[in-house]
């Protein structure tokens, strides 16, 4: 979160992250909500476990969760897939 806060301090309007884990924290969720309320788009990778588990920060409600597709435009075998994934890209 330190890097995310620094991005906001520097005036970022879009923050894209390729990181995550299984731990959900209400304090972290609150910080992401505050940043979102400032008009910052927060994007994070959905995860690479190839299952429907939630990964954070991608699965916080105010973070856009991005899954992965392969060259045939089908969900990549390693991509997380759950109801929080909003878009997918190669």
GROMACS .gro file of N, CA and C in nm:
model
  270
    1UNK      N    1   0.081  -0.121   0.000
    1UNK     CA    2   0.000   0.000   0.000
    1UNK      C    3   0.085   0.126   0.000
    2UNK      N    4   0.206   0.116   0.049
    2UNK     CA    5   0.293   0.233   0.052
    2UNK      C    6   0.314   0.289  -0.089
    3UNK      N    7   0.340   0.200  -0.186
    3UNK     CA    8   0.361   0.244  -0.324
    3UNK      C    9   0.233   0.302  -0.384
    4UNK      N   10   0.119   0.244  -0.352
    4UNK     CA   11  -0.009   0.295  -0.402
    4UNK      C   12  -0.032   0.436  -0.348
    5UNK      N   13  -0.009   0.455  -0.220
    5UNK     CA   14  -0.025   0.588  -0.161
    5UNK      C   15   0.069   0.689  -0.225
    6UNK      N   16   0.191   0.647  -0.255
    6UNK     CA   17   0.288   0.736  -0.320
    6UNK      C   18   0.241   0.774  -0.459
    7UNK      N   19   0.184   0.678  -0.532
    7UNK     CA   20   0.128   0.708  -0.664
    7UNK      C   21   0.022   0.817  -0.656
    8UNK      N   22  -0.065   0.806  -0.556
    8UNK     CA   23  -0.171   0.904  -0.538
    8UNK      C   24  -0.111   1.040  -0.503
    9UNK      N   25  -0.014   1.041  -0.413
    9UNK     CA   26   0.055   1.166  -0.376
    9UNK      C   27   0.115   1.235  -0.498
   10UNK      N   28   0.166   1.155  -0.592
   10UNK     CA   29   0.230   1.209  -0.711
   10UNK      C   30   0.129   1.247  -0.820
   11UNK      N   31   0.000   1.225  -0.794
   11UNK     CA   32  -0.104   1.268  -0.887
   11UNK      C   33  -0.155   1.164  -0.984
   12UNK      N   34  -0.122   1.039  -0.962
   12UNK     CA   35  -0.169   0.933  -1.053
   12UNK      C   36  -0.321   0.927  -1.053
   13UNK      N   37  -0.378   0.904  -1.170
   13UNK     CA   38  -0.522   0.885  -1.184
   13UNK      C   39  -0.556   0.740  -1.216
   14UNK      N   40  -0.454   0.662  -1.254
   14UNK     CA   41  -0.469   0.519  -1.281
   14UNK      C   42  -0.352   0.448  -1.215
   15UNK      N   43  -0.382   0.343  -1.138
   15UNK     CA   44  -0.278   0.261  -1.076
   15UNK      C   45  -0.303   0.118  -1.118
   16UNK      N   46  -0.202   0.055  -1.180
   16UNK     CA   47  -0.213  -0.082  -1.228
   16UNK      C   48  -0.112  -0.168  -1.155
   17UNK      N   49  -0.161  -0.280  -1.099
   17UNK     CA   50  -0.074  -0.367  -1.020
   17UNK      C   51  -0.084  -0.511  -1.068
   18UNK      N   52   0.029  -0.576  -1.071
   18UNK     CA   53   0.033  -0.719  -1.103
   18UNK      C   54   0.089  -0.790  -0.981
   19UNK      N   55   0.006  -0.799  -0.880
   19UNK     CA   56   0.045  -0.860  -0.752
   19UNK      C   57  -0.081  -0.905  -0.682
   20UNK      N   58  -0.065  -0.982  -0.578
   20UNK     CA   59  -0.183  -1.023  -0.503
   20UNK      C   60  -0.156  -1.138  -0.410
   21UNK      N   61  -0.254  -1.163  -0.328
   21UNK     CA   62  -0.248  -1.272  -0.233
   21UNK      C   63  -0.386  -1.306  -0.184
   22UNK      N   64  -0.395  -1.406  -0.100
   22UNK     CA   65  -0.526  -1.453  -0.054
   22UNK      C   66  -0.580  -1.377   0.066
   23UNK      N   67  -0.499  -1.296   0.128
   23UNK     CA   68  -0.542  -1.226   0.249
   23UNK      C   69  -0.628  -1.105   0.222
   24UNK      N   70  -0.745  -1.100   0.286
   24UNK     CA   71  -0.833  -0.984   0.277
   24UNK      C   72  -0.823  -0.909   0.410
   25UNK      N   73  -0.810  -0.776   0.400
   25UNK     CA   74  -0.795  -0.695   0.520
   25UNK      C   75  -0.889  -0.575   0.510
   26UNK      N   76  -0.974  -0.557   0.609
   26UNK     CA   77  -1.071  -0.447   0.604
   26UNK      C   78  -1.001  -0.312   0.601
   27UNK      N   79  -0.887  -0.299   0.669
   27UNK     CA   80  -0.814  -0.172   0.667
   27UNK      C   81  -0.764  -0.141   0.525
   28UNK      N   82  -0.711  -0.240   0.457
   28UNK     CA   83  -0.663  -0.220   0.320
   28UNK      C   84  -0.780  -0.186   0.229
   29UNK      N   85  -0.891  -0.255   0.245
   29UNK     CA   86  -1.009  -0.226   0.165
   29UNK      C   87  -1.050  -0.081   0.183
   30UNK      N   88  -1.048  -0.033   0.306
   30UNK     CA   89  -1.085   0.106   0.335
   30UNK      C   90  -0.992   0.205   0.267
   31UNK      N   91  -0.864   0.174   0.263
   31UNK     CA   92  -0.768   0.263   0.196
   31UNK      C   93  -0.795   0.266   0.046
   32UNK      N   94  -0.819   0.149  -0.013
   32UNK     CA   95  -0.852   0.147  -0.156
   32UNK      C   96  -0.982   0.223  -0.184
   33UNK      N   97  -1.080   0.211  -0.096
   33UNK     CA   98  -1.205   0.287  -0.113
   33UNK      C   99  -1.178   0.436  -0.110
   34UNK      N  100  -1.096   0.482  -0.015
   34UNK     CA  101  -1.063   0.624  -0.006
   34UNK      C  102  -0.994   0.673  -0.133
   35UNK      N  103  -0.902   0.591  -0.186
   35UNK     CA  104  -0.831   0.629  -0.308
   35UNK      C  105  -0.929   0.633  -0.426
   36UNK      N  106  -1.016   0.535  -0.436
   36UNK     CA  107  -1.117   0.531  -0.541
   36UNK      C  108  -1.207   0.655  -0.534
   37UNK      N  109  -1.245   0.694  -0.413
   37UNK     CA  110  -1.330   0.811  -0.393
   37UNK      C  111  -1.261   0.941  -0.435
   38UNK      N  112  -1.129   0.938  -0.449
   38UNK     CA  113  -1.054   1.053  -0.497
   38UNK      C  114  -1.048   1.057  -0.650
   39UNK      N  115  -1.115   0.961  -0.714
   39UNK     CA  116  -1.120   0.958  -0.859
   39UNK      C  117  -1.007   0.880  -0.924
   40UNK      N  118  -0.942   0.794  -0.849
   40UNK     CA  119  -0.832   0.714  -0.902
   40UNK      C  120  -0.884   0.575  -0.941
   41UNK      N  121  -0.853   0.533  -1.064
   41UNK     CA  122  -0.888   0.399  -1.111
   41UNK      C  123  -0.779   0.303  -1.066
   42UNK      N  124  -0.817   0.200  -0.992
   42UNK     CA  125  -0.722   0.103  -0.940
   42UNK      C  126  -0.747  -0.030  -1.011
   43UNK      N  127  -0.643  -0.084  -1.072
   43UNK     CA  128  -0.652  -0.207  -1.150
   43UNK      C  129  -0.553  -0.307  -1.093
   44UNK      N  130  -0.595  -0.434  -1.082
   44UNK     CA  131  -0.503  -0.537  -1.031
   44UNK      C  132  -0.528  -0.670  -1.101
   45UNK      N  133  -0.423  -0.746  -1.114
   45UNK     CA  134  -0.432  -0.881  -1.172
   45UNK      C  135  -0.519  -0.969  -1.086
   46UNK      N  136  -0.606  -1.047  -1.149
   46UNK     CA  137  -0.698  -1.135  -1.077
   46UNK      C  138  -0.626  -1.248  -1.005
   47UNK      N  139  -0.512  -1.290  -1.057
   47UNK     CA  140  -0.435  -1.398  -0.995
   47UNK      C  141  -0.400  -1.505  -1.096
   48UNK      N  142  -0.304  -1.588  -1.058
   48UNK     CA  143  -0.253  -1.690  -1.149
   48UNK      C  144  -0.272  -1.832  -1.098
   49UNK      N  145  -0.369  -1.852  -1.009
   49UNK     CA  146  -0.390  -1.985  -0.953
   49UNK      C  147  -0.475  -2.077  -1.038
   50UNK      N  148  -0.538  -2.022  -1.143
   50UNK     CA  149  -0.620  -2.105  -1.231
   50UNK      C  150  -0.746  -2.158  -1.166
   51UNK      N  151  -0.795  -2.089  -1.064
   51UNK     CA  152  -0.915  -2.135  -0.994
   51UNK      C  153  -1.006  -2.016  -0.966
   52UNK      N  154  -1.110  -2.037  -0.888
   52UNK     CA  155  -1.205  -1.930  -0.860
   52UNK      C  156  -1.181  -1.861  -0.726
   53UNK      N  157  -1.066  -1.883  -0.667
   53UNK     CA  158  -1.033  -1.818  -0.539
   53UNK      C  159  -1.020  -1.667  -0.560
   54UNK      N  160  -1.048  -1.593  -0.456
   54UNK     CA  161  -1.033  -1.448  -0.460
   54UNK      C  162  -0.889  -1.411  -0.427
   55UNK      N  163  -0.836  -1.317  -0.502
   55UNK     CA  164  -0.702  -1.263  -0.479
   55UNK      C  165  -0.717  -1.115  -0.450
   56UNK      N  166  -0.635  -1.067  -0.360
   56UNK     CA  167  -0.644  -0.926  -0.319
   56UNK      C  168  -0.512  -0.855  -0.347
   57UNK      N  169  -0.518  -0.734  -0.397
   57UNK     CA  170  -0.629  -0.640  -0.392
   57UNK      C  171  -0.732  -0.651  -0.504
   58UNK      N  172  -0.712  -0.737  -0.603
   58UNK     CA  173  -0.803  -0.742  -0.718
   58UNK      C  174  -0.949  -0.765  -0.681
   59UNK      N  175  -0.975  -0.835  -0.573
   59UNK     CA  176  -1.114  -0.870  -0.539
   59UNK      C  177  -1.181  -0.771  -0.444
   60UNK      N  178  -1.112  -0.663  -0.408
   60UNK     CA  179  -1.182  -0.558  -0.334
   60UNK      C  180  -1.281  -0.492  -0.429
   61UNK      N  181  -1.399  -0.452  -0.381
   61UNK     CA  182  -1.503  -0.400  -0.470
   61UNK      C  183  -1.463  -0.281  -0.556
   62UNK      N  184  -1.374  -0.195  -0.509
   62UNK     CA  185  -1.339  -0.074  -0.585
   62UNK      C  186  -1.217  -0.094  -0.676
   63UNK      N  187  -1.164  -0.215  -0.680
   63UNK     CA  188  -1.049  -0.244  -0.765
   63UNK      C  189  -1.096  -0.323  -0.888
   64UNK      N  190  -1.054  -0.279  -1.006
   64UNK     CA  191  -1.089  -0.351  -1.128
   64UNK      C  192  -0.999  -0.474  -1.139
   65UNK      N  193  -1.061  -0.591  -1.141
   65UNK     CA  194  -0.989  -0.717  -1.146
   65UNK      C  195  -0.976  -0.763  -1.291
   66UNK      N  196  -0.852  -0.793  -1.332
   66UNK     CA  197  -0.824  -0.830  -1.471
   66UNK      C  198  -0.777  -0.975  -1.478
   67UNK      N  199  -0.851  -1.055  -1.554
   67UNK     CA  200  -0.813  -1.192  -1.579
   67UNK      C  201  -0.730  -1.201  -1.707
   68UNK      N  202  -0.696  -1.323  -1.745
   68UNK     CA  203  -0.612  -1.343  -1.863
   68UNK      C  204  -0.680  -1.436  -1.963
   69UNK      N  205  -0.659  -1.405  -2.092
   69UNK     CA  206  -0.702  -1.493  -2.200
   69UNK      C  207  -0.578  -1.537  -2.279
   70UNK      N  208  -0.592  -1.647  -2.352
   70UNK     CA  209  -0.479  -1.694  -2.433
   70UNK      C  210  -0.494  -1.646  -2.577
   71UNK      N  211  -0.411  -1.696  -2.665
   71UNK     CA  212  -0.410  -1.652  -2.805
   71UNK      C  213  -0.536  -1.689  -2.881
   72UNK      N  214  -0.616  -1.781  -2.826
   72UNK     CA  215  -0.742  -1.817  -2.891
   72UNK      C  216  -0.860  -1.744  -2.828
   73UNK      N  217  -0.830  -1.646  -2.742
   73UNK     CA  218  -0.929  -1.563  -2.675
   73UNK      C  219  -1.016  -1.640  -2.576
   74UNK      N  220  -0.960  -1.746  -2.520
   74UNK     CA  221  -1.024  -1.828  -2.418
   74UNK      C  222  -0.950  -1.803  -2.288
   75UNK      N  223  -1.020  -1.813  -2.176
   75UNK     CA  224  -0.955  -1.791  -2.047
   75UNK      C  225  -0.829  -1.875  -2.038
   76UNK      N  226  -0.721  -1.810  -2.001
   76UNK     CA  227  -0.594  -1.881  -1.985
   76UNK      C  228  -0.605  -1.979  -1.869
   77UNK      N  229  -0.541  -2.093  -1.882
   77UNK     CA  230  -0.553  -2.199  -1.781
   77UNK      C  231  -0.509  -2.154  -1.644
   78UNK      N  232  -0.419  -2.059  -1.635
   78UNK     CA  233  -0.367  -2.012  -1.507
   78UNK      C  234  -0.447  -1.897  -1.447
   79UNK      N  235  -0.539  -1.839  -1.522
   79UNK     CA  236  -0.610  -1.719  -1.477
   79UNK      C  237  -0.715  -1.747  -1.371
   80UNK      N  238  -0.717  -1.664  -1.267
   80UNK     CA  239  -0.826  -1.670  -1.170
   80UNK      C  240  -0.955  -1.636  -1.243
   81UNK      N  241  -1.065  -1.693  -1.197
   81UNK     CA  242  -1.196  -1.665  -1.258
   81UNK      C  243  -1.300  -1.669  -1.147
   82UNK      N  244  -1.356  -1.553  -1.118
   82UNK     CA  245  -1.459  -1.543  -1.015
   82UNK      C  246  -1.546  -1.422  -1.046
   83UNK      N  247  -1.643  -1.396  -0.962
   83UNK     CA  248  -1.738  -1.288  -0.990
   83UNK      C  249  -1.680  -1.148  -0.971
   84UNK      N  250  -1.555  -1.137  -0.932
   84UNK     CA  251  -1.491  -1.007  -0.920
   84UNK      C  252  -1.412  -0.969  -1.047
   85UNK      N  253  -1.383  -1.064  -1.133
   85UNK     CA  254  -1.310  -1.036  -1.256
   85UNK      C  255  -1.401  -0.954  -1.350
   86UNK      N  256  -1.353  -0.837  -1.389
   86UNK     CA  257  -1.435  -0.748  -1.471
   86UNK      C  258  -1.395  -0.750  -1.618
   87UNK      N  259  -1.269  -0.769  -1.645
   87UNK     CA  260  -1.220  -0.774  -1.782
   87UNK      C  261  -1.110  -0.878  -1.793
   88UNK      N  262  -1.079  -0.916  -1.917
   88UNK     CA  263  -0.968  -1.010  -1.940
   88UNK      C  264  -0.891  -0.963  -2.062
   89UNK      N  265  -0.762  -0.990  -2.061
   89UNK     CA  266  -0.675  -0.947  -2.170
   89UNK      C  267  -0.564  -1.050  -2.189
   90UNK      N  268  -0.501  -1.047  -2.306
   90UNK     CA  269  -0.391  -1.142  -2.328
   90UNK      C  270  -0.268  -1.108  -2.242
   0.00000   0.00000   0.00000
